[in-house]
Amino acid sequence: MKNHKPRLLRLKPAVRALHSVFLGLAFGPSLALAAPEPVAEATLPTVTVTAPAESPTGPVTGYTAKRSATATKTDTPLIETPQSVSVVGREEMEDRGATTLLEAIRYTPGVTVSNWGYDIRGYDWLLIRGFNAQSSSSFRDGLRQSGLGYVEPITEVYGLERVEVLRGPASVMFGRGDAGGVVNRVSKTPYLNAPREVEVQLGSFERKQIAADFGGSLNTDNSLLYRVVALGLDSNSQEEYPNGDDAYQKRLYLAPSLRWDLSPDTSLTLLAEVLRNEASDDINYITGPNGELTNVKEGDPRYSIVDIDSTTFGYQFEHRFNDTWAFRQNLRYANRTADKHHIRSSLEADGRTLSRTAYHEDEDLDQWTVDTNVQGQVFTGQVAHTLLFGVDWDRMSGDAVSSSSNNTPSLDILNPIYNQDIPEPDQVDADGTRTIKQLGFYAQDQIRFNEQWLLTAGGRWDKVKLDYDDHLGSNSASQSDSAFTGRVGLTYLAPNGVAPYISYAQSFLPNFIDEFGTLFDPSRAEQIEAGVKVQPAGAPWMFTGAVYTLTKRDVVTYDDSDSYTAKQTGKIRSRGIELEGKAQLSPRLKGIASYTYTDAEVLESSYSYEVGKTPMQVPKQQAALWLDYTLPTEIGAFGFGGGLRYVGQRYDDAENTSRQGGYTLADAAIRWQQGAWQLAFNVNNLFDKEYFASRTYGNYQLGEERSYTVTGKYRF
C-alpha cells in the first residue's frame, strides 16, 4: 500500500494576507469593547436620523446586520438562521461608493460578480457557489423578479435599503430557483424621520448623476408616511470603438412609496418604481484569426443599443391579530420591455473580414406575484414554536419577436469603418409567447427547546406550468412539473454568542430557456451545510464560517462553441468553505473581510470531455478586505477607506483548455462631512490593473478599468 501525503490548500500571497484579518474581526472587537480607544474631544459632525430599531427590512446600523427575513420569511436573528446569509446595508454601500448591485455585493463570500466582464447595460451578472444567479435567483422585497430573454430586471442600487444574499438552495421559501441561492433587494420605504437628501455625482467617463431621497409625515399623528427616491444618470463608459465613439448609458428612476398605519395593529405600504434604461449593447471585443485580442467591436455605435423599461407597483399589508398571530400579504405587478438592436459576427477565412448579421429583439413581459402567509407562536410545554403557513402565486407571460437582416455590411478588422447604414431587420426568425405559472404552499416551524436549541424545519409543494406558443410554426410546447422541497436545520445557541449549526436544503428549477421553446427536465439540487456564527449579545460585530456540499442534477448550460444552443449536461457538484466577518472594530474603525473556496466539478455529462472538469467562469478562491476609519477634526469628520479584492483563475471553456489568471484589485475612498454636508471621493481598481474576466464564444470580456466618482450630498 502506498503512503499518500495529504494535499495542502495553497493560497496566493494576497489571499494569505487577507486571511489574517479574520482573527481580528472575530476576536478583535471583543478586545476593543473591553478597552475602547479614547475618543478625541472633537465631536463627529453628523446629522441625527431617528430610525426604528433594526427590523429585517429596515436600515442597518454600521456594517453589521442582526436580523433578516430572507431565509425564513420571519423576523429572525441572523445568528439563529441555519444557513449562510450576508447583508449589505446602506451605510456600507455608501462608504464603498457602490453604484451598481454588483459593486454592492462584491465583498460578499460565495458570490462571483461580473463573470461576463464589464457591462454598461446594467445586467446583474453573478454566480453564487458556482451557479448562475442572474434571473431565477432575483428577488425584490421577497417577491420574484422574472426575466425573459433580454428583459432582465435592472437594479438601481440607490433605491435599496439593503441587499441580502442567501446562499444555498432556497425553494422551501420561494419555489422554483437555482441551486446557488437568492439575492433579495430590499427597497427603501417610509419611516419616521427617514433621511432627506440631495446628491450630485460626477465621475470618470463623463459620468453625471443627480439623485434625491426624501420623505416624511403627511398628518399630525404620523400614521401616514411617504418617501420618494429619484435619480437621473448620463454616462459614457470604458468601452470605446476604434473610431473613438464611446459606449454610453442613460437612466431615469423614480420610486415613490406610502405607508399607512390604519391602526396600531394594521399597516399598508404602497410601492411603485419606474425605470428607463438606455445603453450601448456592444460589450465584447473580437478575437483575431490567431486568437489575439483586437480593439474591434462587432456591432455599431449607432445601431447596437438596448432600451429596457420597467414599471412596477404593489403593496405590503400586515395585520396583527394579537401578540402572537399575524397576517401578511405582499403583491407586485411588473411590466418590463426590451428593444434591443445588436449584431452577431463570424470571421471569414481571410482572417480580416467580419461577416455580420443585424438583429432586432422586441420583448414585453408582464408578471403578477402575490405571497400570503400567517405567522403565529404557540407553546407545547417548554417548547416554543414559531409557525408559518403560506401560499404564493406567480404568473409571468412574455412576448418575444426576434428579427434579422442578411444585408448587414461586413467589417474589416484591420480597417474597421463604423456608423454605416444598417438596414432594419425584416426577417422574423422567432415569434412566440412564453408563460410560467407557479402555485406553492409552504409551512415552517422554528422550534426552540431547552432555551439553547433551535430546530428549523419547513416543507413546500409547488405546481409549475410552462407554455410556449409559437406564432410562426410548430414549436409550441407545454409542460407541467410539481415538486416537494424541504429544509431542516439545527442550531445550538451557546451563552457566549457562539452558534454552531447544520442544515439540509433542496431546490428545483423547471428549465424553459431556448429561443425555440424547447422544454427540458427540471433541475434539482440538494445541499448539506455546517457552520458557526459568532455574535455575542449587543456586540457590533459578527463572524460566520460555513462548509457545504451542493449537488445539482439535470443541469442546463450552453454549448461553449455556440452561445445560443442549450444542452442538459447532467450533474454538477460544488463543495466549499466560506468565511465572513463584519465589525465595528472601534468607535472609529469598521471592517469587512471574506474568503471563499469553491471546488466545483462536472460529475456527469452527455459530453465526455466535460466530466471531471470545472464549470466555466467559477474561480476556486476569492477573498476581500475593506477597512474604513473616521477621524473627527475641528473642520469636520474625515473618513478614509481602502479595500482589496482577489479573484482566482477561471476557465473559459467546458474542456478547461483556456483559462484566465487570478487578479487582485484595490479600492479606495476619502470623504468629508460637516453638519449636513458631505463630499466623497471613491476609486475602483485604484492601480488600474488590466485583466480579462473571461474569453468565450470568440470574444474577450474585459475587466473593469480604474474608475472614480465624486459625490456631493446635502441632508436636510
CSV table of C-alpha atoms in Angstrom, one decimal, residues 88-107 155-160 163 201 641 667-670 680-685 707-711:
chain,number,residue,atom,x,y,z
A,88,VAL,CA,-25.1,44.7,2.8
A,89,GLY,CA,-26.7,47.8,4.3
A,90,ARG,CA,-27.0,51.4,3.0
A,91,GLU,CA,-24.0,52.7,5.1
A,92,GLU,CA,-21.7,50.1,3.7
A,93,MET,CA,-22.8,50.7,0.1
A,94,GLU,CA,-22.2,54.5,0.5
A,95,ASP,CA,-18.8,54.1,2.2
A,96,ARG,CA,-17.6,51.9,-0.7
A,97,GLY,CA,-19.3,54.1,-3.3
A,98,ALA,CA,-21.4,51.3,-4.8
A,99,THR,CA,-23.3,52.5,-7.9
A,100,THR,CA,-24.5,49.0,-9.0
A,101,LEU,CA,-25.8,45.9,-7.4
A,102,LEU,CA,-22.6,44.0,-8.3
A,103,GLU,CA,-20.5,46.7,-6.6
A,104,ALA,CA,-22.6,46.4,-3.5
A,105,ILE,CA,-22.1,42.6,-3.1
A,106,ARG,CA,-18.7,42.0,-4.5
A,107,TYR,CA,-17.1,41.8,-1.0
A,155,THR,CA,-31.4,47.2,-10.3
A,156,GLU,CA,-30.9,50.8,-9.3
A,157,VAL,CA,-28.9,50.4,-6.1
A,158,TYR,CA,-29.8,54.0,-4.9
A,159,GLY,CA,-33.3,52.7,-4.4
A,160,LEU,CA,-32.2,50.0,-2.0
A,163,VAL,CA,-29.1,43.7,-0.2
A,201,GLN,CA,-22.2,62.9,-8.6
A,641,GLY,CA,-11.5,53.6,3.3
A,667,ASP,CA,-10.4,50.2,-4.0
A,668,ALA,CA,-10.2,53.4,-2.0
A,669,ALA,CA,-12.4,56.1,-0.5
A,670,ILE,CA,-12.0,59.6,1.1
A,680,ALA,CA,-16.9,61.7,-1.0
A,681,PHE,CA,-14.3,60.5,-3.5
A,682,ASN,CA,-14.3,56.8,-4.4
A,683,VAL,CA,-12.0,54.9,-6.7
A,684,ASN,CA,-12.4,51.4,-8.0
A,685,ASN,CA,-9.4,49.4,-9.3
A,707,SER,CA,-13.0,54.5,-12.3
A,708,TYR,CA,-13.8,57.2,-9.8
A,709,THR,CA,-16.8,59.1,-8.5
A,710,VAL,CA,-17.0,62.4,-6.7
A,711,THR,CA,-20.3,62.7,-4.7
